[in-house]
XYZ file of C-alpha atoms in Angstrom:
402
model
C -6.400 69.116 53.883
C -2.876 68.384 52.818
C -2.470 66.019 55.760
C -5.617 64.122 54.725
C -4.287 63.751 51.225
C -0.951 62.397 52.463
C -2.703 60.005 54.840
C -4.923 58.720 52.006
C -1.903 58.092 49.788
C -0.090 56.266 52.589
C -3.178 54.173 53.298
C -3.553 53.331 49.616
C 0.078 52.302 49.441
C -0.302 50.150 52.548
C -3.405 48.480 51.093
C -1.508 47.736 47.875
C 1.386 46.265 49.858
C -1.000 44.108 51.859
C -2.620 42.841 48.639
C 0.798 42.045 47.176
C 1.812 40.173 50.329
C -1.466 38.225 50.371
C -1.043 37.310 46.681
C 2.518 36.054 47.227
C 1.395 34.144 50.302
C -1.385 32.589 48.248
C 1.011 31.544 45.512
C 3.607 30.211 47.946
C 1.120 28.304 50.092
C -0.678 26.852 47.067
C -4.149 27.613 48.452
C -5.724 29.478 45.519
C -3.760 29.616 42.281
C -0.982 27.736 43.967
C 2.260 26.272 42.833
C 0.807 22.781 43.199
C -2.038 23.419 40.787
C 0.314 25.182 38.389
C 2.753 22.283 38.573
C -0.047 19.753 38.003
C -1.337 21.719 35.028
C 2.149 21.953 33.570
C 2.732 18.232 34.077
C -0.560 17.474 32.296
C 0.381 19.664 29.345
C 3.830 18.063 29.140
C 2.269 14.581 29.244
C -0.162 15.421 26.435
C 2.702 16.880 24.418
C 4.781 13.741 24.889
C 1.869 11.539 23.874
C 1.226 13.589 20.746
C 4.934 13.570 19.891
C 5.082 9.799 20.390
C 1.969 9.330 18.242
C 3.432 11.363 15.395
C 6.757 9.575 15.672
C 4.994 6.198 15.705
C 2.965 7.138 12.644
C 6.101 8.222 10.809
C 8.154 5.121 11.635
C 5.368 2.551 11.425
C 5.472 1.621 15.104
C 1.758 1.992 15.709
C 0.064 0.580 18.782
C -2.032 -2.069 17.058
C -3.383 -2.458 13.535
C -6.422 -4.301 14.854
C -7.223 -1.576 17.393
C -7.004 1.152 14.775
C -8.982 -0.772 12.172
C -12.363 0.445 13.392
C -11.301 4.097 13.650
C -9.682 5.162 10.383
C -9.087 3.740 6.883
C -5.343 4.301 7.350
C -3.729 1.759 9.660
C -0.264 3.253 9.442
C 2.576 4.473 7.297
C 5.937 2.693 6.942
C 8.862 4.560 5.483
C 10.504 2.618 2.649
C 12.252 4.736 0.047
C 10.984 3.986 -3.485
C 9.135 0.807 -2.537
C 9.159 -1.739 -5.375
C 6.926 -4.489 -3.979
C 4.872 -5.371 -0.903
C 3.419 -8.531 0.625
C 0.980 -9.287 3.462
C 1.567 -12.553 5.318
C -0.434 -13.591 8.414
C -0.905 -9.986 9.507
C 2.726 -9.077 8.891
C 3.840 -6.650 6.180
C 6.931 -7.082 4.025
C 8.339 -4.474 1.647
C 11.440 -3.899 -0.423
C 12.868 -0.609 -1.649
C 14.635 0.130 -4.898
C 18.042 0.601 -3.275
C 17.520 -1.777 -0.345
C 19.703 -4.838 0.161
C 17.184 -6.447 2.477
C 13.460 -7.050 2.856
C 11.919 -5.051 5.674
C 9.166 -6.585 7.803
C 6.626 -5.329 10.329
C 4.561 -7.454 12.707
C 0.762 -7.228 13.019
C 1.314 -4.717 15.848
C 3.276 -2.435 13.524
C 6.666 -3.122 15.131
C 9.542 -3.426 12.702
C 11.320 -6.779 12.888
C 14.865 -7.607 11.850
C 15.310 -7.188 8.089
C 15.791 -10.242 5.864
C 18.994 -10.215 3.851
C 17.881 -10.481 0.228
C 18.328 -8.788 -3.146
C 14.666 -9.451 -3.948
C 12.722 -6.787 -5.840
C 9.461 -8.692 -6.449
C 7.384 -10.317 -3.681
C 4.483 -12.787 -3.850
C 2.356 -14.730 -1.341
C 0.621 -18.072 -1.796
C -3.222 -18.004 -1.654
C -3.324 -19.916 1.647
C -0.601 -17.751 3.181
C 1.648 -20.755 3.695
C 4.563 -19.483 1.611
C 5.969 -16.281 0.216
C 8.733 -15.692 -2.298
C 11.080 -13.017 -3.582
C 12.769 -12.634 -6.959
C 15.670 -10.353 -7.884
C 17.389 -8.843 -10.931
C 20.002 -11.610 -10.974
C 17.345 -14.290 -11.446
C 17.486 -15.649 -7.899
C 14.219 -16.872 -6.348
C 13.917 -17.371 -2.586
C 11.125 -19.112 -0.680
C 10.030 -18.723 2.962
C 7.267 -20.245 5.105
C 6.825 -17.107 7.252
C 8.458 -13.672 7.396
C 10.406 -14.333 10.577
C 11.606 -17.864 9.721
C 14.768 -19.006 7.877
C 14.698 -19.356 4.115
C 13.474 -22.731 2.864
C 14.730 -22.917 -0.710
C 16.353 -20.847 -3.411
C 17.095 -21.278 -7.099
C 18.413 -19.209 -9.984
C 16.503 -18.505 -13.204
C 17.999 -17.585 -16.585
C 17.144 -13.856 -16.519
C 15.901 -11.142 -14.134
C 12.608 -11.807 -12.321
C 9.958 -9.211 -13.211
C 6.916 -10.828 -11.600
C 5.954 -13.730 -9.326
C 2.687 -15.539 -8.599
C 1.565 -18.669 -6.731
C -1.239 -20.980 -7.809
C -2.344 -24.629 -7.960
C 0.810 -25.851 -6.203
C 3.187 -23.955 -8.498
C 5.240 -20.797 -8.400
C 5.325 -18.818 -11.662
C 8.298 -16.543 -12.391
C 7.925 -13.951 -15.152
C 11.158 -13.339 -17.057
C 12.045 -11.303 -20.163
C 10.177 -13.386 -22.761
C 8.969 -16.411 -20.849
C 7.531 -17.814 -17.620
C 9.311 -20.510 -15.630
C 7.092 -22.853 -13.605
C 8.368 -24.290 -10.307
C 6.810 -26.881 -8.022
C 6.381 -25.735 -4.415
C 7.795 -25.989 -1.842
C 10.798 -27.726 -3.399
C 11.258 -25.125 -6.200
C 11.937 -27.860 -8.757
C 11.649 -26.472 -12.277
C 8.656 -28.035 -14.051
C 8.610 -26.298 -17.428
C 9.192 -23.042 -19.255
C 6.442 -21.225 -21.153
C 8.032 -19.401 -24.084
C 7.043 -17.784 -27.342
C 5.849 -14.540 -25.758
C 6.877 -11.122 -27.039
C 8.106 -8.601 -24.506
C 8.897 -8.489 -20.809
C 6.490 -10.329 -18.503
C 5.059 -7.610 -16.261
C 2.278 -9.615 -14.616
C 1.338 -13.210 -13.828
C -1.913 -14.382 -12.229
C -3.512 -17.777 -11.701
C -7.191 -18.743 -11.800
C -7.129 -22.155 -10.124
C -10.863 -22.823 -10.601
C -10.737 -22.337 -14.372
C -7.261 -23.926 -14.544
C -5.929 -20.827 -16.299
C -2.704 -18.885 -16.131
C -2.751 -15.252 -17.284
C 0.535 -13.744 -18.431
C 0.828 -10.024 -19.230
C 3.674 -8.937 -21.504
C 4.883 -5.456 -22.396
C 6.593 -4.970 -25.736
C 9.585 -2.671 -25.450
C 9.551 -0.968 -28.871
C 6.002 -1.605 -30.145
C 3.411 -0.961 -27.419
C 0.610 -2.241 -29.669
C 2.154 -5.725 -29.398
C 1.701 -5.757 -25.644
C -0.668 -8.628 -24.894
C -2.365 -10.815 -22.339
C -1.552 -14.491 -22.906
C -4.039 -17.056 -21.599
C -2.615 -20.491 -20.808
C -4.555 -23.610 -19.884
C -2.965 -25.319 -16.894
C -2.558 -29.078 -17.110
C -3.933 -31.744 -14.896
C -1.754 -34.617 -13.710
C 0.703 -35.599 -16.435
C -0.445 -32.955 -18.914
C 1.169 -29.869 -20.437
C 0.479 -26.168 -20.429
C -1.370 -25.065 -23.564
C -1.623 -21.529 -24.981
C -5.305 -20.695 -25.554
C -5.526 -17.043 -26.556
C -3.627 -13.805 -27.039
C -5.606 -10.706 -26.071
C -4.571 -7.332 -27.522
C -5.927 -3.805 -27.289
C -3.273 -1.881 -25.360
C -2.263 1.575 -26.507
C 0.823 1.708 -24.307
C 3.075 -0.484 -22.216
C 1.170 -3.159 -20.303
C 1.992 -2.659 -16.624
C -0.103 -4.730 -14.213
C -2.680 -7.496 -13.931
C -5.532 -8.525 -11.602
C -7.879 -11.520 -11.642
C -11.242 -11.790 -9.924
C -11.031 -14.517 -7.213
C -14.518 -15.649 -8.257
C -13.436 -16.132 -11.872
C -15.759 -13.498 -13.377
C -13.278 -11.110 -15.002
C -9.621 -10.305 -15.564
C -8.206 -6.756 -15.810
C -4.923 -5.283 -17.054
C -3.546 -1.747 -16.933
C -1.267 0.215 -19.209
C 1.144 3.148 -19.160
C 0.027 5.636 -21.755
C 0.856 9.315 -22.072
C 3.861 11.347 -21.038
C 4.684 14.742 -19.615
C 3.683 16.337 -22.934
C 0.842 13.947 -23.837
C -1.604 13.631 -20.939
C -3.906 11.099 -22.587
C -5.324 8.890 -19.806
C -4.099 5.338 -19.508
C -6.676 2.585 -19.895
C -7.680 -0.443 -17.876
C -8.946 -3.278 -20.063
C -11.470 -5.673 -18.510
C -12.269 -9.036 -20.116
C -15.024 -11.494 -19.315
C -13.242 -14.548 -17.901
C -15.690 -17.051 -19.372
C -15.717 -15.762 -22.975
C -12.394 -13.825 -22.950
C -14.172 -10.967 -24.725
C -13.395 -7.354 -23.915
C -16.089 -6.290 -21.472
C -15.117 -2.753 -20.446
C -12.472 -0.043 -20.844
C -11.867 2.201 -17.820
C -10.227 5.599 -18.350
C -10.262 7.342 -14.966
C -6.487 7.224 -14.418
C -4.526 10.475 -14.697
C -1.127 8.855 -15.199
C 0.057 5.321 -15.826
C -1.663 2.450 -14.052
C 1.120 1.499 -11.670
C -0.476 -1.407 -9.805
C -3.810 -3.142 -9.280
C -5.421 -5.786 -7.095
C -8.889 -7.250 -6.630
C -10.742 -7.418 -3.301
C -11.269 -10.897 -1.891
C -15.015 -10.832 -2.656
C -14.387 -9.727 -6.246
C -16.520 -6.609 -5.973
C -13.823 -3.920 -6.036
C -10.891 -3.340 -8.364
C -8.221 -1.318 -6.562
C -5.711 0.527 -8.735
C -2.815 2.903 -8.135
C -1.722 5.870 -10.219
C 1.871 6.421 -11.317
C 2.688 9.831 -12.881
C 4.464 9.816 -16.272
C 7.320 11.798 -14.756
C 7.777 10.383 -11.278
C 8.765 12.991 -8.739
C 8.677 12.565 -4.978
C 6.116 15.346 -4.511
C 3.622 14.232 -7.165
C 0.277 13.067 -5.844
C -0.540 9.482 -6.797
C -4.142 8.606 -5.940
C -5.465 5.184 -5.099
C -8.733 4.379 -6.895
C -11.448 1.907 -5.919
C -13.752 0.898 -8.753
C -17.024 -0.895 -7.988
C -17.201 -3.711 -10.535
C -20.820 -4.591 -9.665
C -22.144 -1.030 -9.950
C -19.818 -0.155 -12.837
C -18.598 3.137 -11.356
C -15.593 4.761 -9.747
C -16.512 4.686 -6.070
C -13.581 6.160 -4.125
C -10.373 8.113 -4.586
C -7.754 8.136 -1.820
C -4.996 10.763 -1.938
C -2.064 9.577 0.162
C 0.969 8.452 -1.856
C 3.445 10.867 -3.364
C 5.550 9.920 -6.389
C 3.782 6.837 -7.793
C 2.163 3.578 -6.587
C 3.997 0.433 -7.658
C 2.553 -2.483 -5.722
C -0.503 -3.777 -3.833
C -1.119 -6.700 -1.514
C -4.162 -7.967 0.398
C -3.851 -10.360 3.322
C -5.697 -13.659 3.032
C -8.371 -12.526 5.503
C -9.281 -9.697 3.138
C -9.158 -7.132 5.958
C -5.895 -5.321 5.226
C -4.774 -3.656 2.006
C -1.119 -2.692 1.629
C 0.068 -0.199 -0.981
C 3.708 0.496 -1.818
C 4.978 3.576 -3.613
C 7.855 5.976 -4.054
C 7.271 7.542 -0.633
C 6.775 4.336 1.345
C 4.102 1.848 2.397
C 0.551 2.526 3.579
C -1.634 -0.065 5.334
C -5.406 0.332 4.944
C -8.502 -1.149 6.529
C -10.604 -2.440 3.644
C -13.660 -2.480 5.911
C -13.308 1.246 6.637
C -12.570 2.113 3.015
C -15.640 0.288 1.748
C -17.780 1.825 4.507
C -17.057 5.237 2.975
C -18.278 3.866 -0.356
C -21.498 2.400 0.999
C -22.529 5.574 2.853
C -23.234 7.444 -0.367
C -23.718 6.568 -4.018
C -21.507 9.450 -5.177
C -17.762 9.170 -5.592
C -15.842 10.265 -2.513
C -12.329 11.566 -1.986
C -10.244 10.838 1.112
C -7.158 12.973 1.691
C -4.170 11.991 3.812
C -1.711 14.875 4.014
C 1.913 14.648 2.893
C 3.086 15.735 6.366
C 2.687 12.179 7.600
C 4.831 10.730 4.859
């Protein structure tokens, strides 16, 4: 009996040893689990990890594969890191942006690849309606003109005071200064005239070529109630600019301006409220034909930092700027449906305030610049979210990307 027990234990041990040997042979030969299959699986995991790492790195730096390829997939075409972006421009698919402390203008191609920066002190950017020219203005009053982002500078001139805003229209370039607007002929940048007699800093300039009007938004430093929208009639050959109207109604500093490309309305935003007073800032909308106040929009949580109109005139796109700008504050982008008269979409992406918008001449790409950097958006995808449902929607893009 004892012998049987010992023999059974020995046999069990031998069977275990045989199983161990067979397992090791299987692993070494690669027939079942196999080193080859394990190596292939590991290589696949490593490849997927590298791709994901490259995708995240590309999204952080702005080097995305192709804006056109991504346009049909997501509203966000990419993020470009520019610290405290002051102004953006979209020229022939390229994106230009300037930061508060930058000594150059940074540019990205249509494929999202960053090009060599352009040496400039410019803080305000503007693009001509046909995309033929773009300009930059700085705090020293210098204005520079280019034909394309990657080409040498064409012209430059110096104004009498810092440049706060720029706009092209009807063959002219308009430069908003402290209390006036200087008009230059393009592309030579010859000074044509100076429009004076306006109270406050010029924070926005926009041209309605069809109605032959120039809109100038001024912000009064000490008395916000004196902030106004000045409407100038542009001359025909041999004529002079003529001031038509002054439009008031602001409760705070006037900050930004947008004009419907179809000439139906003009809108201006303000900065009202503070850390202690959270009264919402207003957007005033006037009828362009009668210049009567048509609507007052109050959906902003902080100051209205920037605004732009879609190319078809249907949507007014605005950006929020908190009263106390901190890098972590959420600054939503709002899309208001002017035809339906409702707030249609809220996009949470920027942190710390939105300061500038630009739309390329094709109307397909929206660029927003803020304290955290620059986002590029597919307008087609954004509006598709609006048209799917009549209710207001919210799109969230996490701060981990920025």
